[in-house]
Amino acid sequence: MVKRGMLIVLSGPSGVGKGTVRKAIFEQGGNDFVYSVSMTTRQPREGEVNGEDYYFVSKAEFEAEIANGGMLEYAQYVDNYYGTPLKYINKTLDEGYDVFLEIEVQGAMQVREKMPDGVYIFLTPPDLKELKNRLVGRGTDSIEVIDKRIETAITEIKMMQNYDYAVVNDEVPLAVDRIKDIIRAEHLSVNRVMPEYTEMIGELER
Amino acid sequence: MVKRGMLIVLSGPSGVGKGTVRKAIFEQGGNDFVYSVSMTTRQPREGEVNGEDYYFVSKAEFEAEIANGGMLEYAQYVDNYYGTPLKYINKTLDEGYDVFLEIEVQGAMQVREKMPDGVYIFLTPPDLKELKNRLVGRGTDSIEVIDKRIETAITEIKMMQNYDYAVVNDEVPLAVDRIKDIIRAEHLSVNRVMPEYTEMIGELER
């Protein structure tokens, strides 16, 4: 029997750089995990590719997927839907591959309820000023949107206690290394490896 | 206020190579943790240095230390005492340094009761045959001692479930890397960093 893969969930406040970190993880390569592309109704940003960064769909298409029970999680955030299509995730886990999700915090909590065995990683800004600078620096959002996002970010940081790990995104390569450390360490956690050792004990006793 | 250091406990069955792995970790250097030398009444093996590998003491000296309440943990194992002198450990942790212990499994469980916040790592043999080969290969023990050790090892592997992580000692450099991954990841665990973030939230709300 193939050992079921591990679900890895990267989340964190909007603007913290989840997408950049996730991209850097997969560009670096050498990973034993598969990226599960999210679905959203928001407009693609400069350079974002449909089917790679997100599945970009219309509001009607997204709501149809919800109605069909096809979403592992979804959330409405700054007037857009974001979510994870269920198809492929369980199949990939059953085949023994780890699956990597990069999702918003509302969605991460829905996933945690359904898949408590996952590894939940919260990406944090070094401080609020930095978060604000990043949002302004992006130059694609209005002041009102930025203020709303910061307020949301405070709420989200309070949600950190629902995660297993907190990774500061001070520098992308450092954040990438930390996330990879966490994934390697989690594979060694006794809760995850105990079934194999129970079998080994059986052999020692023969 | 200095953030209190983290206690790291490496344990595992006798003969699994705890001492070799621990030595390799410290010979590699670049560590942010301090080694706490154990105390034992057993004879030094070839190449072992008093005060580096162990404090080698007489049975009378060891029992006096127990009577004085000076041991964090101790165990009798194959007719010898092994234990961790308490002096320096709390002081070192309070100064903000992580402390690394390499101890027998009986002792590790005593430490876990007193210091549940520590990171408990169980070093495992790839399989029993390998364990037996190592004990025989060492050539310093009688068949009776070896058989007794194997029986004890089976019991100890069953104790793995009391640990946080299981690291296979298939190759020392790999085991060293795994242990260092675990230590880095543990520093990112939400339980350990939450106090800092609680403070950060206070600043965001101002």
GROMACS .gro file of C-alpha atoms in nm:
model
  412
    1MET     CA    1   0.000   0.000   0.000
    2VAL     CA    2   0.129   0.345  -0.090
    3LYS     CA    3   0.169   0.578   0.206
    4ARG     CA    4  -0.075   0.866   0.162
    5GLY     CA    5   0.085   1.201   0.082
    6MET     CA    6   0.095   1.498   0.316
    7LEU     CA    7  -0.109   1.813   0.262
    8ILE     CA    8   0.096   2.132   0.297
    9VAL     CA    9  -0.098   2.456   0.329
   10LEU     CA   10   0.074   2.794   0.293
   11SER     CA   11  -0.141   3.087   0.393
   12GLY     CA   12  -0.113   3.435   0.542
   13PRO     CA   13  -0.242   3.790   0.515
   14SER     CA   14  -0.310   3.940   0.173
   15GLY     CA   15  -0.002   4.124   0.048
   16VAL     CA   16   0.244   3.923   0.255
   17GLY     CA   17   0.392   3.763  -0.055
   18LYS     CA   18   0.245   3.410  -0.047
   19GLY     CA   19   0.241   3.389  -0.426
   20THR     CA   20   0.602   3.506  -0.462
   21VAL     CA   21   0.725   3.260  -0.201
   22ARG     CA   22   0.524   2.975  -0.353
   23LYS     CA   23   0.662   3.057  -0.700
   24ALA     CA   24   1.017   3.064  -0.565
   25ILE     CA   25   0.964   2.723  -0.401
   26PHE     CA   26   0.855   2.568  -0.728
   27GLU     CA   27   1.107   2.752  -0.946
   28GLN     CA   28   1.387   2.617  -0.724
   29GLY     CA   29   1.266   2.264  -0.798
   30GLY     CA   30   1.383   1.944  -0.633
   31ASN     CA   31   1.054   1.918  -0.446
   32ASP     CA   32   0.868   1.602  -0.358
   33PHE     CA   33   0.535   1.783  -0.360
   34VAL     CA   34   0.282   1.886  -0.621
   35TYR     CA   35   0.128   2.233  -0.645
   36SER     CA   36  -0.249   2.254  -0.641
   37VAL     CA   37  -0.351   2.560  -0.845
   38SER     CA   38  -0.622   2.775  -0.683
   39MET     CA   39  -0.926   2.923  -0.858
   40THR     CA   40  -1.022   3.290  -0.839
   41THR     CA   41  -1.257   3.546  -0.986
   42ARG     CA   42  -1.011   3.833  -0.940
   43GLN     CA   43  -0.836   3.984  -1.240
   44PRO     CA   44  -0.493   3.844  -1.329
   45ARG     CA   45  -0.206   4.072  -1.225
   46GLU     CA   46   0.077   4.160  -1.461
   47GLY     CA   47   0.262   3.839  -1.553
   48GLU     CA   48   0.016   3.597  -1.395
   49VAL     CA   49  -0.068   3.294  -1.607
   50ASN     CA   50  -0.403   3.113  -1.613
   51GLY     CA   51  -0.366   2.752  -1.492
   52GLU     CA   52  -0.027   2.828  -1.337
   53ASP     CA   53  -0.083   3.109  -1.085
   54TYR     CA   54  -0.459   3.060  -1.064
   55TYR     CA   55  -0.746   2.931  -1.265
   56PHE     CA   56  -0.903   3.267  -1.353
   57VAL     CA   57  -1.279   3.220  -1.387
   58SER     CA   58  -1.594   3.432  -1.390
   59LYS     CA   59  -1.815   3.476  -1.085
   60ALA     CA   60  -2.082   3.259  -1.248
   61GLU     CA   61  -1.836   2.978  -1.319
   62PHE     CA   62  -1.704   2.988  -0.961
   63GLU     CA   63  -2.053   2.978  -0.811
   64ALA     CA   64  -2.144   2.683  -1.033
   65GLU     CA   65  -1.839   2.494  -0.900
   66ILE     CA   66  -1.947   2.566  -0.541
   67ALA     CA   67  -2.300   2.443  -0.618
   68ASN     CA   68  -2.153   2.122  -0.765
   69GLY     CA   69  -1.958   2.053  -0.443
   70GLY     CA   70  -1.634   2.084  -0.634
   71MET     CA   71  -1.450   2.318  -0.395
   72LEU     CA   72  -1.239   2.196  -0.101
   73GLU     CA   73  -1.260   2.551   0.034
   74TYR     CA   74  -1.347   2.894  -0.091
   75ALA     CA   75  -1.372   3.246   0.042
   76GLN     CA   76  -1.491   3.584  -0.067
   77TYR     CA   77  -1.219   3.839  -0.017
   78VAL     CA   78  -1.224   4.206  -0.127
   79ASP     CA   79  -1.526   4.123  -0.347
   80ASN     CA   80  -1.363   3.828  -0.521
   81TYR     CA   81  -1.385   3.452  -0.478
   82TYR     CA   82  -1.074   3.247  -0.409
   83GLY     CA   83  -1.083   2.871  -0.367
   84THR     CA   84  -0.934   2.526  -0.414
   85PRO     CA   85  -1.089   2.285  -0.662
   86LEU     CA   86  -1.119   1.944  -0.496
   87LYS     CA   87  -1.052   1.744  -0.811
   88TYR     CA   88  -0.702   1.590  -0.816
   89ILE     CA   89  -0.615   1.671  -0.452
   90ASN     CA   90  -0.736   1.346  -0.293
   91LYS     CA   91  -0.623   1.147  -0.596
   92THR     CA   92  -0.273   1.296  -0.573
   93LEU     CA   93  -0.251   1.234  -0.196
   94ASP     CA   94  -0.368   0.874  -0.242
   95GLU     CA   95  -0.095   0.822  -0.501
   96GLY     CA   96   0.153   0.909  -0.225
   97TYR     CA   97   0.248   1.258  -0.337
   98ASP     CA   98   0.244   1.557  -0.105
   99VAL     CA   99   0.016   1.839  -0.221
  100PHE     CA  100   0.104   2.204  -0.169
  101LEU     CA  101  -0.175   2.463  -0.141
  102GLU     CA  102  -0.125   2.839  -0.126
  103ILE     CA  103  -0.454   2.989  -0.011
  104GLU     CA  104  -0.619   3.273   0.180
  105VAL     CA  105  -0.666   3.239   0.556
  106GLN     CA  106  -1.044   3.196   0.547
  107GLY     CA  107  -1.000   2.901   0.316
  108ALA     CA  108  -0.712   2.753   0.514
  109MET     CA  109  -0.938   2.720   0.819
  110GLN     CA  110  -1.201   2.536   0.613
  111VAL     CA  111  -0.932   2.297   0.487
  112ARG     CA  112  -0.798   2.244   0.838
  113GLU     CA  113  -1.143   2.129   0.953
  114LYS     CA  114  -1.166   1.880   0.668
  115MET     CA  115  -0.800   1.773   0.667
  116PRO     CA  116  -0.658   1.815   1.019
  117ASP     CA  117  -0.353   1.601   0.932
  118GLY     CA  118  -0.215   1.870   0.702
  119VAL     CA  119   0.078   2.100   0.780
  120TYR     CA  120  -0.047   2.455   0.819
  121ILE     CA  121   0.209   2.728   0.761
  122PHE     CA  122   0.134   3.096   0.818
  123LEU     CA  123   0.346   3.348   0.625
  124THR     CA  124   0.385   3.672   0.819
  125PRO     CA  125   0.504   4.020   0.727
  126PRO     CA  126   0.810   4.137   0.927
  127ASP     CA  127   0.586   4.417   1.056
  128LEU     CA  128   0.281   4.616   0.960
  129LYS     CA  129   0.479   4.900   0.801
  130GLU     CA  130   0.639   4.650   0.568
  131LEU     CA  131   0.296   4.510   0.479
  132LYS     CA  132   0.164   4.858   0.405
  133ASN     CA  133   0.469   4.941   0.193
  134ARG     CA  134   0.425   4.626  -0.011
  135LEU     CA  135   0.061   4.698  -0.081
  136VAL     CA  136   0.135   5.059  -0.179
  137GLY     CA  137   0.443   4.956  -0.377
  138ARG     CA  138   0.237   4.713  -0.580
  139GLY     CA  139   0.053   5.024  -0.705
  140THR     CA  140  -0.249   4.832  -0.826
  141ASP     CA  141  -0.486   4.903  -0.536
  142SER     CA  142  -0.664   5.216  -0.405
  143ILE     CA  143  -0.601   5.359  -0.055
  144GLU     CA  144  -0.942   5.230   0.056
  145VAL     CA  145  -0.857   4.878  -0.058
  146ILE     CA  146  -0.520   4.904   0.116
  147ASP     CA  147  -0.674   5.021   0.446
  148LYS     CA  148  -0.929   4.742   0.432
  149ARG     CA  149  -0.651   4.492   0.367
  150ILE     CA  150  -0.447   4.612   0.665
  151GLU     CA  151  -0.747   4.584   0.894
  152THR     CA  152  -0.803   4.234   0.762
  153ALA     CA  153  -0.434   4.153   0.811
  154ILE     CA  154  -0.455   4.234   1.184
  155THR     CA  155  -0.746   3.993   1.214
  156GLU     CA  156  -0.556   3.733   1.017
  157ILE     CA  157  -0.241   3.758   1.227
  158LYS     CA  158  -0.462   3.684   1.527
  159MET     CA  159  -0.557   3.369   1.340
  160MET     CA  160  -0.198   3.254   1.338
  161GLN     CA  161  -0.263   3.047   1.648
  162ASN     CA  162  -0.469   2.813   1.430
  163TYR     CA  163  -0.156   2.722   1.231
  164ASP     CA  164   0.132   2.488   1.305
  165TYR     CA  165   0.415   2.715   1.191
  166ALA     CA  166   0.480   3.086   1.139
  167VAL     CA  167   0.733   3.186   0.874
  168VAL     CA  168   0.847   3.548   0.847
  169ASN     CA  169   0.874   3.665   0.488
  170ASP     CA  170   1.165   3.903   0.544
  171GLU     CA  171   1.354   3.772   0.241
  172VAL     CA  172   1.201   3.532  -0.008
  173PRO     CA  173   1.496   3.285  -0.023
  174LEU     CA  174   1.499   3.266   0.358
  175ALA     CA  175   1.123   3.208   0.371
  176VAL     CA  176   1.162   2.935   0.107
  177ASP     CA  177   1.436   2.762   0.310
  178ARG     CA  178   1.224   2.778   0.625
  179ILE     CA  179   0.923   2.625   0.453
  180LYS     CA  180   1.138   2.345   0.312
  181ASP     CA  181   1.285   2.282   0.660
  182ILE     CA  182   0.933   2.253   0.797
  183ILE     CA  183   0.824   2.007   0.529
  184ARG     CA  184   1.130   1.787   0.585
  185ALA     CA  185   1.086   1.796   0.963
  186GLU     CA  186   0.714   1.717   0.943
  187HIS     CA  187   0.794   1.398   0.754
  188LEU     CA  188   0.991   1.290   1.062
  189SER     CA  189   0.716   1.366   1.313
  190VAL     CA  190   0.629   1.059   1.518
  191ASN     CA  191   0.257   1.099   1.445
  192ARG     CA  192   0.333   1.060   1.074
  193VAL     CA  193   0.585   0.775   1.089
  194MET     CA  194   0.440   0.565   1.374
  195PRO     CA  195   0.249   0.326   1.142
  196GLU     CA  196   0.577   0.222   0.973
  197TYR     CA  197   0.743   0.163   1.309
  198THR     CA  198   0.452  -0.036   1.445
  199GLU     CA  199   0.519  -0.272   1.156
  200MET     CA  200   0.894  -0.275   1.236
  201ILE     CA  201   0.825  -0.369   1.598
  202GLY     CA  202   0.625  -0.666   1.472
  203GLU     CA  203   0.936  -0.786   1.287
  204LEU     CA  204   1.168  -0.733   1.586
  205GLU     CA  205   0.941  -0.951   1.802
  206ARG     CA  206   0.943  -1.246   1.562
  207MET     CA  207   1.372   4.015   2.840
  208VAL     CA  208   1.570   3.739   2.673
  209LYS     CA  209   1.357   3.469   2.510
  210ARG     CA  210   1.422   3.142   2.695
  211GLY     CA  211   1.614   2.883   2.499
  212MET     CA  212   1.471   2.557   2.370
  213LEU     CA  213   1.560   2.218   2.516
  214ILE     CA  214   1.652   1.960   2.251
  215VAL     CA  215   1.663   1.597   2.363
  216LEU     CA  216   1.819   1.328   2.144
  217SER     CA  217   1.754   0.976   2.263
  218GLY     CA  218   1.707   0.625   2.128
  219PRO     CA  219   1.798   0.261   2.189
  220SER     CA  220   2.143   0.172   2.314
  221GLY     CA  221   2.374   0.100   2.022
  222VAL     CA  222   2.179   0.310   1.772
  223GLY     CA  223   2.462   0.562   1.746
  224LYS     CA  224   2.332   0.855   1.953
  225GLY     CA  225   2.683   0.950   2.061
  226THR     CA  226   2.824   0.936   1.709
  227VAL     CA  227   2.542   1.148   1.569
  228ARG     CA  228   2.570   1.398   1.854
  229LYS     CA  229   2.947   1.424   1.802
  230ALA     CA  230   2.897   1.480   1.428
  231ILE     CA  231   2.645   1.757   1.500
  232PHE     CA  232   2.890   1.940   1.721
  233GLU     CA  233   3.198   1.873   1.506
  234GLN     CA  234   3.013   2.028   1.210
  235GLY     CA  235   2.969   2.346   1.413
  236GLY     CA  236   2.758   2.649   1.322
  237ASN     CA  237   2.504   2.551   1.586
  238ASP     CA  238   2.298   2.786   1.800
  239PHE     CA  239   2.277   2.532   2.079
  240VAL     CA  240   2.495   2.422   2.367
  241TYR     CA  241   2.572   2.061   2.454
  242SER     CA  242   2.494   1.944   2.803
  243VAL     CA  243   2.742   1.671   2.896
  244SER     CA  244   2.587   1.368   3.068
  245MET     CA  245   2.725   1.189   3.372
  246THR     CA  246   2.783   0.814   3.387
  247THR     CA  247   2.937   0.543   3.601
  248ARG     CA  248   3.023   0.322   3.303
  249GLN     CA  249   3.382   0.285   3.188
  250PRO     CA  250   3.503   0.522   2.915
  251ARG     CA  251   3.527   0.355   2.573
  252GLU     CA  252   3.834   0.392   2.351
  253GLY     CA  253   3.874   0.759   2.263
  254GLU     CA  254   3.609   0.896   2.498
  255VAL     CA  255   3.713   1.203   2.692
  256ASN     CA  256   3.598   1.293   3.044
  257GLY     CA  257   3.398   1.618   3.044
  258GLU     CA  258   3.344   1.598   2.668
  259ASP     CA  259   3.168   1.268   2.601
  260TYR     CA  260   3.056   1.216   2.960
  261TYR     CA  261   3.151   1.309   3.310
  262PHE     CA  262   3.286   0.969   3.418
  263VAL     CA  263   3.227   0.928   3.790
  264SER     CA  264   3.217   0.649   4.049
  265LYS     CA  265   2.892   0.492   4.166
  266ALA     CA  266   2.935   0.662   4.504
  267GLU     CA  267   2.980   1.004   4.344
  268PHE     CA  268   2.674   0.953   4.122
  269GLU     CA  269   2.456   0.847   4.414
  270ALA     CA  270   2.570   1.147   4.615
  271GLU     CA  271   2.461   1.377   4.327
  272ILE     CA  272   2.116   1.208   4.321
  273ALA     CA  273   2.084   1.252   4.697
  274ASN     CA  274   2.170   1.622   4.660
  275GLY     CA  275   1.889   1.670   4.404
  276GLY     CA  276   2.148   1.759   4.143
  277MET     CA  277   2.020   1.535   3.859
  278LEU     CA  278   1.757   1.645   3.604
  279GLU     CA  279   1.718   1.277   3.520
  280TYR     CA  280   1.904   0.955   3.570
  281ALA     CA  281   1.865   0.589   3.489
  282GLN     CA  282   2.030   0.262   3.567
  283TYR     CA  283   2.109   0.078   3.247
  284VAL     CA  284   2.308  -0.246   3.212
  285ASP     CA  285   2.426  -0.200   3.574
  286ASN     CA  286   2.549   0.153   3.522
  287TYR     CA  287   2.406   0.496   3.602
  288TYR     CA  288   2.354   0.753   3.328
  289GLY     CA  289   2.214   1.098   3.397
  290THR     CA  290   2.203   1.471   3.335
  291PRO     CA  291   2.342   1.710   3.596
  292LEU     CA  292   2.091   1.993   3.645
  293LYS     CA  293   2.353   2.263   3.702
  294TYR     CA  294   2.393   2.494   3.403
  295ILE     CA  295   2.086   2.369   3.210
  296ASN     CA  296   1.830   2.614   3.347
  297LYS     CA  297   2.089   2.891   3.358
  298THR     CA  298   2.180   2.832   2.992
  299LEU     CA  299   1.813   2.821   2.885
  300ASP     CA  300   1.740   3.144   3.076
  301GLU     CA  301   2.029   3.312   2.898
  302GLY     CA  302   1.844   3.237   2.573
  303TYR     CA  303   2.059   2.952   2.447
  304ASP     CA  304   1.917   2.621   2.329
  305VAL     CA  305   2.048   2.321   2.521
  306PHE     CA  306   2.112   1.986   2.353
  307LEU     CA  307   2.092   1.665   2.558
  308GLU     CA  308   2.186   1.318   2.436
  309ILE     CA  309   2.044   1.071   2.685
  310GLU     CA  310   1.901   0.722   2.736
  311VAL     CA  311   1.527   0.669   2.686
  312GLN     CA  312   1.445   0.616   3.053
  313GLY     CA  313   1.597   0.952   3.132
  314ALA     CA  314   1.432   1.125   2.835
  315MET     CA  315   1.089   1.040   2.973
  316GLN     CA  316   1.180   1.188   3.311
  317VAL     CA  317   1.295   1.507   3.139
  318ARG     CA  318   0.979   1.522   2.928
  319GLU     CA  319   0.767   1.521   3.246
  320LYS     CA  320   0.967   1.807   3.393
  321MET     CA  321   1.019   2.001   3.069
  322PRO     CA  322   0.729   1.927   2.831
  323ASP     CA  323   0.821   2.223   2.609
  324GLY     CA  324   1.136   2.051   2.485
  325VAL     CA  325   1.185   1.891   2.145
  326TYR     CA  326   1.211   1.515   2.184
  327ILE     CA  327   1.391   1.331   1.905
  328PHE     CA  328   1.414   0.953   1.888
  329LEU     CA  329   1.704   0.806   1.690
  330THR     CA  330   1.613   0.470   1.540
  331PRO     CA  331   1.814   0.189   1.384
  332PRO     CA  332   1.721   0.111   1.020
  333ASP     CA  333   1.622  -0.235   1.147
  334LEU     CA  334   1.703  -0.477   1.426
  335LYS     CA  335   1.964  -0.670   1.228
  336GLU     CA  336   2.156  -0.350   1.181
  337LEU     CA  337   2.130  -0.279   1.555
  338LYS     CA  338   2.262  -0.627   1.636
  339ASN     CA  339   2.547  -0.589   1.387
  340ARG     CA  340   2.648  -0.261   1.542
  341LEU     CA  341   2.654  -0.404   1.891
  342VAL     CA  342   2.854  -0.708   1.780
  343GLY     CA  343   3.081  -0.492   1.561
  344ARG     CA  344   3.166  -0.274   1.855
  345GLY     CA  345   3.325  -0.585   2.005
  346THR     CA  346   3.328  -0.454   2.359
  347ASP     CA  347   3.023  -0.639   2.491
  348SER     CA  348   2.941  -1.004   2.570
  349ILE     CA  349   2.662  -1.198   2.391
  350GLU     CA  350   2.452  -1.179   2.707
  351VAL     CA  351   2.487  -0.802   2.722
  352ILE     CA  352   2.401  -0.781   2.351
  353ASP     CA  353   2.086  -0.995   2.387
  354LYS     CA  354   1.976  -0.792   2.685
  355ARG     CA  355   2.032  -0.473   2.486
  356ILE     CA  356   1.823  -0.597   2.192
  357GLU     CA  357   1.536  -0.689   2.419
  358THR     CA  358   1.560  -0.345   2.575
  359ALA     CA  359   1.572  -0.187   2.228
  360ILE     CA  360   1.237  -0.343   2.131
  361THR     CA  361   1.085  -0.195   2.444
  362GLU     CA  362   1.243   0.139   2.368
  363ILE     CA  363   1.120   0.153   2.009
  364LYS     CA  364   0.771   0.107   2.149
  365MET     CA  365   0.843   0.418   2.351
  366MET     CA  366   0.893   0.617   2.031
  367GLN     CA  367   0.536   0.734   2.051
  368ASN     CA  368   0.635   0.948   2.349
  369TYR     CA  369   0.866   1.150   2.125
  370ASP     CA  370   0.799   1.431   1.877
  371TYR     CA  371   1.025   1.311   1.598
  372ALA     CA  372   1.181   0.986   1.477
  373VAL     CA  373   1.511   1.007   1.290
  374VAL     CA  374   1.653   0.698   1.120
  375ASN     CA  375   2.027   0.666   1.167
  376ASP     CA  376   2.096   0.502   0.831
  377GLU     CA  377   2.389   0.734   0.758
  378VAL     CA  378   2.530   0.971   1.017
  379PRO     CA  379   2.546   1.282   0.790
  380LEU     CA  380   2.181   1.226   0.689
  381ALA     CA  381   2.074   1.185   1.051
  382VAL     CA  382   2.262   1.505   1.138
  383ASP     CA  383   2.084   1.697   0.860
  384ARG     CA  384   1.746   1.566   0.973
  385ILE     CA  385   1.806   1.669   1.332
  386LYS     CA  386   1.913   2.018   1.221
  387ASP     CA  387   1.600   2.045   1.002
  388ILE     CA  388   1.389   1.955   1.304
  389ILE     CA  389   1.557   2.214   1.526
  390ARG     CA  390   1.513   2.490   1.265
  391ALA     CA  391   1.150   2.395   1.205
  392GLU     CA  392   1.070   2.380   1.577
  393HIS     CA  393   1.185   2.740   1.615
  394LEU     CA  394   0.908   2.831   1.370
  395SER     CA  395   0.632   2.640   1.547
  396VAL     CA  396   0.342   2.869   1.635
  397ASN     CA  397   0.343   2.752   1.998
  398ARG     CA  398   0.699   2.880   2.033
  399VAL     CA  399   0.666   3.212   1.846
  400MET     CA  400   0.314   3.317   1.949
  401PRO     CA  401   0.433   3.539   2.239
  402GLU     CA  402   0.635   3.754   1.995
  403TYR     CA  403   0.338   3.786   1.761
  404THR     CA  404   0.100   3.876   2.040
  405GLU     CA  405   0.330   4.172   2.100
  406MET     CA  406   0.334   4.254   1.726
  407ILE     CA  407  -0.046   4.257   1.715
  408GLY     CA  408  -0.041   4.512   1.997
  409GLU     CA  409   0.171   4.737   1.778
  410LEU     CA  410  -0.050   4.690   1.469
  411GLU     CA  411  -0.353   4.799   1.669
  412ARG     CA  412  -0.199   5.122   1.792
   0.00000   0.00000   0.00000
